[in-house]
PDB file of C-alpha atoms and ligand atoms in Angstrom:
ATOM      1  CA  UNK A   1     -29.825  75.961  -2.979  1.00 68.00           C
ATOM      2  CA  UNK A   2     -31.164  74.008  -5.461  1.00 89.00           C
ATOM      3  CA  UNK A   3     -29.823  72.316  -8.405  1.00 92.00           C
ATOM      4  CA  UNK A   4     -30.621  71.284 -12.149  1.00 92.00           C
ATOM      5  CA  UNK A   5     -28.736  70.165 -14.938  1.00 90.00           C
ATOM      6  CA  UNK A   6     -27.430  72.184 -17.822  1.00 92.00           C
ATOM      7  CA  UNK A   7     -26.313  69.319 -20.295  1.00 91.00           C
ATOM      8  CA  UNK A   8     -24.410  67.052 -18.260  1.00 93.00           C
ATOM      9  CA  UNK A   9     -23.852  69.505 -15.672  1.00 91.00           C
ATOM     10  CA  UNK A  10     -25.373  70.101 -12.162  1.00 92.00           C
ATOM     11  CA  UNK A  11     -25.977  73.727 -11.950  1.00 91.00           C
ATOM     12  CA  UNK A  12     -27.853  76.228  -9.465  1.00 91.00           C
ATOM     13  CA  UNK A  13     -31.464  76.802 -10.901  1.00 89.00           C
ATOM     14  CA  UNK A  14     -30.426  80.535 -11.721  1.00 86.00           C
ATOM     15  CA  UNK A  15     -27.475  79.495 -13.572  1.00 91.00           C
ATOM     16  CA  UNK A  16     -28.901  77.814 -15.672  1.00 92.00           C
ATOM     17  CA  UNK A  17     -31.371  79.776 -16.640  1.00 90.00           C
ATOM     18  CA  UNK A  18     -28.352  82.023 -17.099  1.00 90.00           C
ATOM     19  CA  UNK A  19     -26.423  79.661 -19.233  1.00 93.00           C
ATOM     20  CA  UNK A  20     -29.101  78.970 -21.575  1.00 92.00           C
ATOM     21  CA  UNK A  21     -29.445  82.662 -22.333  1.00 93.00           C
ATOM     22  CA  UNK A  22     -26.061  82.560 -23.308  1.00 92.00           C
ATOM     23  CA  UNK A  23     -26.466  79.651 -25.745  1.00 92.00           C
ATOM     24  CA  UNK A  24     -29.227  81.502 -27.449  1.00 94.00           C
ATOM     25  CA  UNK A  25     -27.547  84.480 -27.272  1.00 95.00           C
ATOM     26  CA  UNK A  26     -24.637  83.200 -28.985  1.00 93.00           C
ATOM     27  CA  UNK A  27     -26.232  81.001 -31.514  1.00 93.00           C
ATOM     28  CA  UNK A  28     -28.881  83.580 -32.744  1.00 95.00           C
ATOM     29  CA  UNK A  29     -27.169  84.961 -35.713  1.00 93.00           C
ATOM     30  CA  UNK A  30     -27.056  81.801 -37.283  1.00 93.00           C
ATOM     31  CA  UNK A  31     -29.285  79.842 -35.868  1.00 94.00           C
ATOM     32  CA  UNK A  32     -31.331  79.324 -38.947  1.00 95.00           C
ATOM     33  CA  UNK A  33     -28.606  77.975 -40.910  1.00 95.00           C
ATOM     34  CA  UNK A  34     -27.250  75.565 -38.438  1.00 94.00           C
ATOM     35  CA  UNK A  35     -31.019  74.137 -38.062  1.00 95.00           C
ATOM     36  CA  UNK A  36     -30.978  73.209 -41.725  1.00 97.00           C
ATOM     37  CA  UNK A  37     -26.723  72.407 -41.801  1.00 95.00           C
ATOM     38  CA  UNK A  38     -27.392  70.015 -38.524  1.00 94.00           C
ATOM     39  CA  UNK A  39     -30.760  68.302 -39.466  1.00 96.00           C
ATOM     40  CA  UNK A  40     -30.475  68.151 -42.975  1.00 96.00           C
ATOM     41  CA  UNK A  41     -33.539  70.595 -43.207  1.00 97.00           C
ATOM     42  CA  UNK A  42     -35.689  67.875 -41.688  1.00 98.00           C
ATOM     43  CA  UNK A  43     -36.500  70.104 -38.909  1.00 98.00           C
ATOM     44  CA  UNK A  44     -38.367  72.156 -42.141  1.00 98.00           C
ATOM     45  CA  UNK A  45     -40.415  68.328 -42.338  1.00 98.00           C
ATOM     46  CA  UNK A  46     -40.743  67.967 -38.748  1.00 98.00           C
ATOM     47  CA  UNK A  47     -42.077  71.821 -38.385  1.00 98.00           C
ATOM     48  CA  UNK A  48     -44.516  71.205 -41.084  1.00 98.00           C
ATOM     49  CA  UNK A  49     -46.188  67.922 -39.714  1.00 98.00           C
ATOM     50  CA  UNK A  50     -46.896  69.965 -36.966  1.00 98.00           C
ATOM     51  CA  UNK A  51     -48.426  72.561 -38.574  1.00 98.00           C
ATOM     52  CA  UNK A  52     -50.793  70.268 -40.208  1.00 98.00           C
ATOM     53  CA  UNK A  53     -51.270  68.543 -37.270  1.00 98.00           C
ATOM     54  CA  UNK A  54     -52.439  72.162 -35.599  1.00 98.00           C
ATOM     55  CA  UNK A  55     -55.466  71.818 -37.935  1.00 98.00           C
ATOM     56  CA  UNK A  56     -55.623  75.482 -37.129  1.00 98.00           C
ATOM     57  CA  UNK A  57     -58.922  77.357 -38.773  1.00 98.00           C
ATOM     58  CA  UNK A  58     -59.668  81.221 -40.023  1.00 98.00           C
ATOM     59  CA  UNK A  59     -60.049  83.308 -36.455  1.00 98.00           C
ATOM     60  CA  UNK A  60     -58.299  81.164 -34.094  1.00 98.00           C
ATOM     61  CA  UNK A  61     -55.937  82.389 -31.421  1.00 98.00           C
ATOM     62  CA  UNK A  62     -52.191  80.927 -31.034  1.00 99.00           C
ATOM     63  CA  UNK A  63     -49.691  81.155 -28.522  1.00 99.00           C
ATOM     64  CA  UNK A  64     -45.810  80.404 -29.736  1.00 98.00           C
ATOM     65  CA  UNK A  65     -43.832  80.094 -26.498  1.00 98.00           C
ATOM     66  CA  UNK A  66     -40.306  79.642 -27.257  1.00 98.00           C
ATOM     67  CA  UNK A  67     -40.595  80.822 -30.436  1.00 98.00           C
ATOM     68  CA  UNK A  68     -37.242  82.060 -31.649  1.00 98.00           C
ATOM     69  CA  UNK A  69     -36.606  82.770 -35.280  1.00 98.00           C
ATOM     70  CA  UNK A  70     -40.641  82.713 -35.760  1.00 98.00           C
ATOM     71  CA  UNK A  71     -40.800  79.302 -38.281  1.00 98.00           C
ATOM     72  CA  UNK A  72     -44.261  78.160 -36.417  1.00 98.00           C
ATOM     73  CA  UNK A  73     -45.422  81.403 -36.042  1.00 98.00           C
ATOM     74  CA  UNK A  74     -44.895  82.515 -40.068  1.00 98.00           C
ATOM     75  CA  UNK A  75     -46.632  79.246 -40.789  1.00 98.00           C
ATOM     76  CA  UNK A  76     -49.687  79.476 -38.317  1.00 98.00           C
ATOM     77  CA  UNK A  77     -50.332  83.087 -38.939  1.00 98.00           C
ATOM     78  CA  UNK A  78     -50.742  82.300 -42.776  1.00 97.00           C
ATOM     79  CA  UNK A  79     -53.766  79.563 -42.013  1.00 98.00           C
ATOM     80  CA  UNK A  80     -55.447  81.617 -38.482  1.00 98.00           C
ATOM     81  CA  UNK A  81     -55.492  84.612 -41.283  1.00 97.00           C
ATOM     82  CA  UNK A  82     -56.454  88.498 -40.484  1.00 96.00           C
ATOM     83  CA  UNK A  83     -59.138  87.572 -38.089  1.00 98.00           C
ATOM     84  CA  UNK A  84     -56.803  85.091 -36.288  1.00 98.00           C
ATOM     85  CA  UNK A  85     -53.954  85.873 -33.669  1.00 98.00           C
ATOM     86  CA  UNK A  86     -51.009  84.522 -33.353  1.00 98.00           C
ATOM     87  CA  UNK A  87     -48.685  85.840 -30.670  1.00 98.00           C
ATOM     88  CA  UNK A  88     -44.849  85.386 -31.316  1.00 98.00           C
ATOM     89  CA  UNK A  89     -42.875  85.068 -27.760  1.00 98.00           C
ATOM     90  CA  UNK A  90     -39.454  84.109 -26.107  1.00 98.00           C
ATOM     91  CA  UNK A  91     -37.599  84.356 -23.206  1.00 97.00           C
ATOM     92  CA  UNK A  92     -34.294  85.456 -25.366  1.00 97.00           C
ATOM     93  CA  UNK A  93     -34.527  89.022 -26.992  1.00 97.00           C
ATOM     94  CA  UNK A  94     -31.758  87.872 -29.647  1.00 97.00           C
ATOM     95  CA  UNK A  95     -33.878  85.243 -31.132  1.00 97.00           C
ATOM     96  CA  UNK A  96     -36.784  87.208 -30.698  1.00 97.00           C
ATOM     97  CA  UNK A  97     -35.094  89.959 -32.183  1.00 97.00           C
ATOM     98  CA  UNK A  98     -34.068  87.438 -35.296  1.00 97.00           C
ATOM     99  CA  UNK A  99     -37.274  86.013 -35.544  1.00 98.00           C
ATOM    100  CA  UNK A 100     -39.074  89.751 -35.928  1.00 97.00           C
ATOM    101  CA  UNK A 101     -36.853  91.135 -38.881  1.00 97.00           C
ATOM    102  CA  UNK A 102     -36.909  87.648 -40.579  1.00 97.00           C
ATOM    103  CA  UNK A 103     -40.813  87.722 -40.701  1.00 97.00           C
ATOM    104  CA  UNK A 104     -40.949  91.587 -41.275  1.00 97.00           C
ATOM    105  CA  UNK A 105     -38.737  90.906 -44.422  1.00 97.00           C
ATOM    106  CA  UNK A 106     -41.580  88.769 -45.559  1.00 96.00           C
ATOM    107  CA  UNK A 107     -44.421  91.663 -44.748  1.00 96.00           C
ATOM    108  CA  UNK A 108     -45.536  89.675 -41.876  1.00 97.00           C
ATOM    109  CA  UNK A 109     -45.908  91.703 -38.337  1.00 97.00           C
ATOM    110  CA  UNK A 110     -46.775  89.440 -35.291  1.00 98.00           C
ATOM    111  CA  UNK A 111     -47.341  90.513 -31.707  1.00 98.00           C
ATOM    112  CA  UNK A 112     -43.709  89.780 -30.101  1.00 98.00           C
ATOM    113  CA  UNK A 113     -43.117  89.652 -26.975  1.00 98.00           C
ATOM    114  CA  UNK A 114     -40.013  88.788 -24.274  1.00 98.00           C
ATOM    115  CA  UNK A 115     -41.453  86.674 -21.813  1.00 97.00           C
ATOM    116  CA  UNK A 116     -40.273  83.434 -19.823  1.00 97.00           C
ATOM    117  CA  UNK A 117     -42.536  80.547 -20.493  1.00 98.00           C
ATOM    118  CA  UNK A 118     -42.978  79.697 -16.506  1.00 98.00           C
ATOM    119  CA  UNK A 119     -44.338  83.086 -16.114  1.00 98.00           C
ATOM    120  CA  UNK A 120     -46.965  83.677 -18.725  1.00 98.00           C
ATOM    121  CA  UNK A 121     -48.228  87.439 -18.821  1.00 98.00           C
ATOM    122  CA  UNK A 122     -51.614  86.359 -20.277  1.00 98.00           C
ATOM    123  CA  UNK A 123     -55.201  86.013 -18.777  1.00 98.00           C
ATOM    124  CA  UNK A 124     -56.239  82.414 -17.865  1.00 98.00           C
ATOM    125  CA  UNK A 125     -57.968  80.589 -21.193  1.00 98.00           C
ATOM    126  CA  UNK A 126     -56.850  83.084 -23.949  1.00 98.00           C
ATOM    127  CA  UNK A 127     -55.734  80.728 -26.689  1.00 98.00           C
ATOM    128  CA  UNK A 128     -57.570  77.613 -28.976  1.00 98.00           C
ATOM    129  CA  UNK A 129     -53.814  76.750 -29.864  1.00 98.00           C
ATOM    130  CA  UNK A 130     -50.414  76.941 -27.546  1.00 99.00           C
ATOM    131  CA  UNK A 131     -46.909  75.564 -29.171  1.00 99.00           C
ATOM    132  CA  UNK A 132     -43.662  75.196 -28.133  1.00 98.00           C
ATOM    133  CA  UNK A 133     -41.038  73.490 -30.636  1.00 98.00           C
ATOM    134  CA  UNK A 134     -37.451  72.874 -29.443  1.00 98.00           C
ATOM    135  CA  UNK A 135     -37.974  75.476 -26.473  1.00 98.00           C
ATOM    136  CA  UNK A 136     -39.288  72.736 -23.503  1.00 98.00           C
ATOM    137  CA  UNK A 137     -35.923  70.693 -23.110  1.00 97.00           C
ATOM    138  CA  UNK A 138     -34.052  74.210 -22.073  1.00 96.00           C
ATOM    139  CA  UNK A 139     -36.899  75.331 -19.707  1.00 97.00           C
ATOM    140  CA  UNK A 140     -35.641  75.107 -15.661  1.00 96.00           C
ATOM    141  CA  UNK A 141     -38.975  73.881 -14.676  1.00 96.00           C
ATOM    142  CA  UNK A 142     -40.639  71.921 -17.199  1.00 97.00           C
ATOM    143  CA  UNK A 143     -43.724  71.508 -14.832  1.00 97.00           C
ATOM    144  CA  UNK A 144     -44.321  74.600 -13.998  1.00 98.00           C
ATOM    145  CA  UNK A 145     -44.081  75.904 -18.197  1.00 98.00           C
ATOM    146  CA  UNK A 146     -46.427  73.137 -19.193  1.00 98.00           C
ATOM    147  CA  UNK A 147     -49.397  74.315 -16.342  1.00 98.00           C
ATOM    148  CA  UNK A 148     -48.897  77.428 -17.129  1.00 98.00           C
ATOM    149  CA  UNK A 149     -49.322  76.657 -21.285  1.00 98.00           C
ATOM    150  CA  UNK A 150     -52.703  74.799 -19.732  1.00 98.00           C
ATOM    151  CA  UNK A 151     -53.638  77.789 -17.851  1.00 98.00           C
ATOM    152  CA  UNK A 152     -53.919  80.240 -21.126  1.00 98.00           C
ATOM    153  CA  UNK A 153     -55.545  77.396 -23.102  1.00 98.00           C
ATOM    154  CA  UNK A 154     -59.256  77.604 -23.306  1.00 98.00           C
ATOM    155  CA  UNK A 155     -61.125  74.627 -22.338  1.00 97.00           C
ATOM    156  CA  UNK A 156     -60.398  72.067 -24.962  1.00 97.00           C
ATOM    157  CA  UNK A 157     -57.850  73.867 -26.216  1.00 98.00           C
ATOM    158  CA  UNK A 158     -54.769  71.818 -27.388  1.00 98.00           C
ATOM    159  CA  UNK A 159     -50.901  72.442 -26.624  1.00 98.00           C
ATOM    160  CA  UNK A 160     -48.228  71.079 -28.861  1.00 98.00           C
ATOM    161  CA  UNK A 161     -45.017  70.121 -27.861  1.00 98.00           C
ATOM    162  CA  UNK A 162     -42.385  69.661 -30.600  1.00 98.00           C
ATOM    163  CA  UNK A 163     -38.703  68.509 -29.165  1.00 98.00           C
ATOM    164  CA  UNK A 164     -35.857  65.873 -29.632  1.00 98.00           C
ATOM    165  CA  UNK A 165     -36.851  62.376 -28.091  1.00 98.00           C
ATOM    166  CA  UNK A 166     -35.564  58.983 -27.022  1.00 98.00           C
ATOM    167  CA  UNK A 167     -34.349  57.878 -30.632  1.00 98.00           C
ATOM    168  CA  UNK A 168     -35.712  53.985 -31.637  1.00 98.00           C
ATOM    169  CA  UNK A 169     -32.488  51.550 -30.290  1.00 97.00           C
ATOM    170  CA  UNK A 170     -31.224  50.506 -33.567  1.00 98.00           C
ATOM    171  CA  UNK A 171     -30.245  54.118 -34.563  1.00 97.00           C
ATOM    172  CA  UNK A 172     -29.114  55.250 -30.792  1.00 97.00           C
ATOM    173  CA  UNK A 173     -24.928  54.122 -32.021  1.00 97.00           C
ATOM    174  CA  UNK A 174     -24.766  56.368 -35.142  1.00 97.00           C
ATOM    175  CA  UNK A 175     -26.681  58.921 -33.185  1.00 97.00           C
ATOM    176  CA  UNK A 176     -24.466  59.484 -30.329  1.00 97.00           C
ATOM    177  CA  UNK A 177     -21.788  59.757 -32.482  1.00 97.00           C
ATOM    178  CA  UNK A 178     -23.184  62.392 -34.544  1.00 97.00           C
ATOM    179  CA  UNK A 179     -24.531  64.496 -31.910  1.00 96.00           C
ATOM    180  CA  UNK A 180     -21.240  64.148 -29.338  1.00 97.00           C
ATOM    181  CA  UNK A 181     -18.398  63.865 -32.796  1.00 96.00           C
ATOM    182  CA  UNK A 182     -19.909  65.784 -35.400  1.00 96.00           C
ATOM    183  CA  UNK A 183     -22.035  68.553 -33.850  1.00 95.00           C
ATOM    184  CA  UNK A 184     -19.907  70.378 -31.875  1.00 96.00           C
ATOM    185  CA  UNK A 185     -17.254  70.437 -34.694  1.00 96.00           C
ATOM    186  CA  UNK A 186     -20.024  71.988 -37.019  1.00 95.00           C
ATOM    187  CA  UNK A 187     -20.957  74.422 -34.050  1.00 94.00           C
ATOM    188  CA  UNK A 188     -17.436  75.006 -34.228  1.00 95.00           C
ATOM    189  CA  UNK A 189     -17.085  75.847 -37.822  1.00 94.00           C
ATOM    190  CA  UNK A 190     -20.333  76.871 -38.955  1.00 91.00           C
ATOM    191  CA  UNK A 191     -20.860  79.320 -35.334  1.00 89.00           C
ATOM    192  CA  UNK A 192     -17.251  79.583 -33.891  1.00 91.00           C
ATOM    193  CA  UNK A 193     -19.296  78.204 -30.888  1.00 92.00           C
ATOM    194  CA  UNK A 194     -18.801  74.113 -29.757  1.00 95.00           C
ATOM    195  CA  UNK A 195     -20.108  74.479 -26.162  1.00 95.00           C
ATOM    196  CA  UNK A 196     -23.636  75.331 -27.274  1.00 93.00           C
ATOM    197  CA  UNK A 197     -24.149  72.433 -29.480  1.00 93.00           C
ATOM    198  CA  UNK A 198     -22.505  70.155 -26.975  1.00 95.00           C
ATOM    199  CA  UNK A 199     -25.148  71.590 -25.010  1.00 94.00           C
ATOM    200  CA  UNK A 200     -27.709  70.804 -27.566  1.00 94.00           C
ATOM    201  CA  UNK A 201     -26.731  67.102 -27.410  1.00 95.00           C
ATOM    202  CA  UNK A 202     -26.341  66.507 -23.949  1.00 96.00           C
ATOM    203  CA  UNK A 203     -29.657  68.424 -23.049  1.00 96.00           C
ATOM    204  CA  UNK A 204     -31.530  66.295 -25.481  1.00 96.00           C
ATOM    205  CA  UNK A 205     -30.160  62.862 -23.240  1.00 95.00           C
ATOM    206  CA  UNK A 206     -31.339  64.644 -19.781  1.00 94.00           C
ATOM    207  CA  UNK A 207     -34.736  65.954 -21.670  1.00 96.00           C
ATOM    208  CA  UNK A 208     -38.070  63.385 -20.577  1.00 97.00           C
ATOM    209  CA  UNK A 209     -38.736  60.655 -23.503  1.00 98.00           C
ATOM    210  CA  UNK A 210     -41.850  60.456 -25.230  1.00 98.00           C
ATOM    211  CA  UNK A 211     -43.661  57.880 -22.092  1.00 98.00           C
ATOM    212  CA  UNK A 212     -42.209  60.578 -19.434  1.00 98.00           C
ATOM    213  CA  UNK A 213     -43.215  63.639 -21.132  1.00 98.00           C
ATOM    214  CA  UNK A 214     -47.105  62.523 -21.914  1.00 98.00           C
ATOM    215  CA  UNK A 215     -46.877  61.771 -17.770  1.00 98.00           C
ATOM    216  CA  UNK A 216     -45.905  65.036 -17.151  1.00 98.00           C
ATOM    217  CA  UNK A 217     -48.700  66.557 -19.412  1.00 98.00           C
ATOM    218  CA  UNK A 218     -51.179  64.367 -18.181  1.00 98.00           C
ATOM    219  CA  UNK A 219     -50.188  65.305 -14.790  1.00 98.00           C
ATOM    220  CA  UNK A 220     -50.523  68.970 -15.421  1.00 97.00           C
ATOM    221  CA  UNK A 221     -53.619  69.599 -17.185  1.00 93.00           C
ATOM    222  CA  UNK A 222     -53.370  67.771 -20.348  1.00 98.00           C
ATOM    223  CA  UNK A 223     -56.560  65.012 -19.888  1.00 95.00           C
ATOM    224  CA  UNK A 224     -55.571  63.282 -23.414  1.00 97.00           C
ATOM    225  CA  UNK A 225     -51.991  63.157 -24.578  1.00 98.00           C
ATOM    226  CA  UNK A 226     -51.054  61.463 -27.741  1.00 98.00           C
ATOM    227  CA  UNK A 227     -47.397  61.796 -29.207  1.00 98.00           C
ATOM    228  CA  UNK A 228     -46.310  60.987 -33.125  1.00 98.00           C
ATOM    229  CA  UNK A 229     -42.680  59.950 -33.540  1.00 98.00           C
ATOM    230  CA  UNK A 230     -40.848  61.331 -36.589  1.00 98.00           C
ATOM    231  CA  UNK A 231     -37.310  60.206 -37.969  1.00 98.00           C
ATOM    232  CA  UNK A 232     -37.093  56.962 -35.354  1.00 98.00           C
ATOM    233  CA  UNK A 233     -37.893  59.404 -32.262  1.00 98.00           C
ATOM    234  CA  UNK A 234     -34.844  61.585 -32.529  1.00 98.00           C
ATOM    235  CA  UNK A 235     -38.031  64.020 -32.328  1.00 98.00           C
ATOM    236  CA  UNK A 236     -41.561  63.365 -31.131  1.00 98.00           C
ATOM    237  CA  UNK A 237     -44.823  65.918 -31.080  1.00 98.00           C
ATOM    238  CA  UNK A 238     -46.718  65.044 -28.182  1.00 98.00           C
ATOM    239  CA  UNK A 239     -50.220  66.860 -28.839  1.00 98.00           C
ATOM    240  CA  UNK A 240     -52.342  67.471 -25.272  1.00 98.00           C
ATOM    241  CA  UNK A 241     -55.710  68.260 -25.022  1.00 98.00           C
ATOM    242  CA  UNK A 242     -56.993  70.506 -21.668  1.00 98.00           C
ATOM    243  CA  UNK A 243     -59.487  69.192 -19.870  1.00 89.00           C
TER     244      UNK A 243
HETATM  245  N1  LIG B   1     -39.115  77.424 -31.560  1.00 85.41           N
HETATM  246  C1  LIG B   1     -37.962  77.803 -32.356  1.00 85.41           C
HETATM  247  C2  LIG B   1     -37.676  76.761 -33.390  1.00 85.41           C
HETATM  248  O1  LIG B   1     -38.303  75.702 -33.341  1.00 85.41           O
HETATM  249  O2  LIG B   1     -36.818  76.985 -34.243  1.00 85.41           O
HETATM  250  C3  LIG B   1     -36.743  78.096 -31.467  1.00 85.41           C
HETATM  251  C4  LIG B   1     -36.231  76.918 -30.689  1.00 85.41           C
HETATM  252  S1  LIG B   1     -34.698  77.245 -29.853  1.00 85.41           S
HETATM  253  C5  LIG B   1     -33.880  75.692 -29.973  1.00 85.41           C
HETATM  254  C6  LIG B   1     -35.188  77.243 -28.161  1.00 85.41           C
HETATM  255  C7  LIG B   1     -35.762  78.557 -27.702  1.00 85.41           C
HETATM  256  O3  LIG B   1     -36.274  78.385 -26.372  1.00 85.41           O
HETATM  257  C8  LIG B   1     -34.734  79.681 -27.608  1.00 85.41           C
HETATM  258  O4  LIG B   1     -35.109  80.745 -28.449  1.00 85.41           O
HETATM  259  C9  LIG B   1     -34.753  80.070 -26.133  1.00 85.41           C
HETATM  260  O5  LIG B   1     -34.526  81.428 -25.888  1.00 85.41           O
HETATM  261  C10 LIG B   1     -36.158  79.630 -25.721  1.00 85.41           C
HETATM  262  N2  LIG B   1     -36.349  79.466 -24.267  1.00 85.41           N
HETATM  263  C11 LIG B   1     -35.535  78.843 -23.393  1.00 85.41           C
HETATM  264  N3  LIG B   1     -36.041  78.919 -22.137  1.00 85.41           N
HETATM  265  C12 LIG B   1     -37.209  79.602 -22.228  1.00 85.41           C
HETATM  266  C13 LIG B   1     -38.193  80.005 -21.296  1.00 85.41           C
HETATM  267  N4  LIG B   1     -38.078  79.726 -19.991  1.00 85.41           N
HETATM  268  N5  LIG B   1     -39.260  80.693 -21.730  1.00 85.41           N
HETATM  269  C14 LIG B   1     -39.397  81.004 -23.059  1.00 85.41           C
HETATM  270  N6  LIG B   1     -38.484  80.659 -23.998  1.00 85.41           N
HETATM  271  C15 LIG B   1     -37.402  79.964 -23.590  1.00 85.41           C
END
């Protein structure tokens, strides 16, 4: 059998998988709000650096794996424009689900589509653009997701990976308390749900830091990996290019 970790935990692989369905599940109908209640609607900040960062141009073709309630993929498809793609995707029909009316209620209609990131259903160097924001850290095999994001890239083509980080040391006290004292209470109120954002903390301590993470992309296709630390590295946006 083998084992990962779910937060803290040490789980069976297919548990976890599983358990994070669950989380999502749970958390979709107000997932929104509890981004912008638990971040202070920074994560609107951090989601727009890396949109200009994406540099994306009139035509070009974008894959949003992990995608959930569609923020990245409202905001690409407005600069790739009519003769651009961008595909909206997710392993967790819920979000998906959330994602699709929220961006229908703005006259926007994406191709959406349920699919697990370590499995991708497209053709081998499909996309100028692939992003996954907040979706890596709850992925069983991080390895496998990240070749198989290089595999749909076209040559050149750049991956960007937006996710919580290894915060700078002077902020790591007040950070641990908010995330292990304060989030789960708001999860709590805000949700009715603790567990899931106790899982959110403890997921973001077993997730790779910024030095481990550009390893892993290196090691997997990614020739040049830069990252850009935002708020003191409680999130980073590593940007790979494929070689
Ligand atoms: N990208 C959105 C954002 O930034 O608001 C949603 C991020 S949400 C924290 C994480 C998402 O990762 C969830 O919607 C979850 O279903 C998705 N996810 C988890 N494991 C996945 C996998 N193996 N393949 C695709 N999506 C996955």
């Amino acid at each position: 059998m083998s084992t990962t970790h779910f937060g803290f935990q040490t789980v069976d692989e297919r548990e976890k998988a599983r358990r994070v369905r669950g989380v999502f599940d749970s958390v979709a109908p107000r997932y929104d709000l509890m981004n912008d209640l638990m971040s202070g609607g920074l994560h609107r900040l951090w989601k727009a650096y890396t949109v200009m960062v994406a540099n994306l141009r009139e035509g070009d073709r974008v894959l949003d794996v992990a995608g959930g309630t569609g923020d990245l993929a409202l905001a690409f498809s407005k600069k790739v424009g009519a003769s651009g793609t961008v595909v909206h995707t997710d392993i967790n029909e819920a979000m998906l689900r959330t994602g699709r009316e929220r961006l229908l209620d703005k006259g926007i209609v994406l191709p959406t589509l349920v699919c697990d990131a370590e499995r991708l259903p497209f053709p081998d160097g499909c996309f100028d653009l692939v992003s996954v924001a907040f979706g890596l850290r709850n992925m069983t095999h991080k390895d496998k997701a990240i070749a198989e994001m290089a595999r749909v890239l076209k040559p050149r083509g750049r991956l960007l990976v937006l996710e919580f980080s290894r915060v700078a040391a002077p902020l790591r006290k007040a950070y641990d308390l908010y995330s292990f004292q304060v989030l789960p209470r708001l999860g709590q109120w805000v949700a009715g749900d603790a567990d899931s954002y106790r899982y959110l903390a403890e997921s973001i301590r077993k997730h790779p830091g910024q030095e481990e993470l550009k390893a892993l992309m290196q090691h997997h296709g990614f020739g040049h990996v830069d990252y850009h630390n935002m708020t003191g590295g409680v999130v980073a946006l590593h940007v790979g290019v494929k070689c």
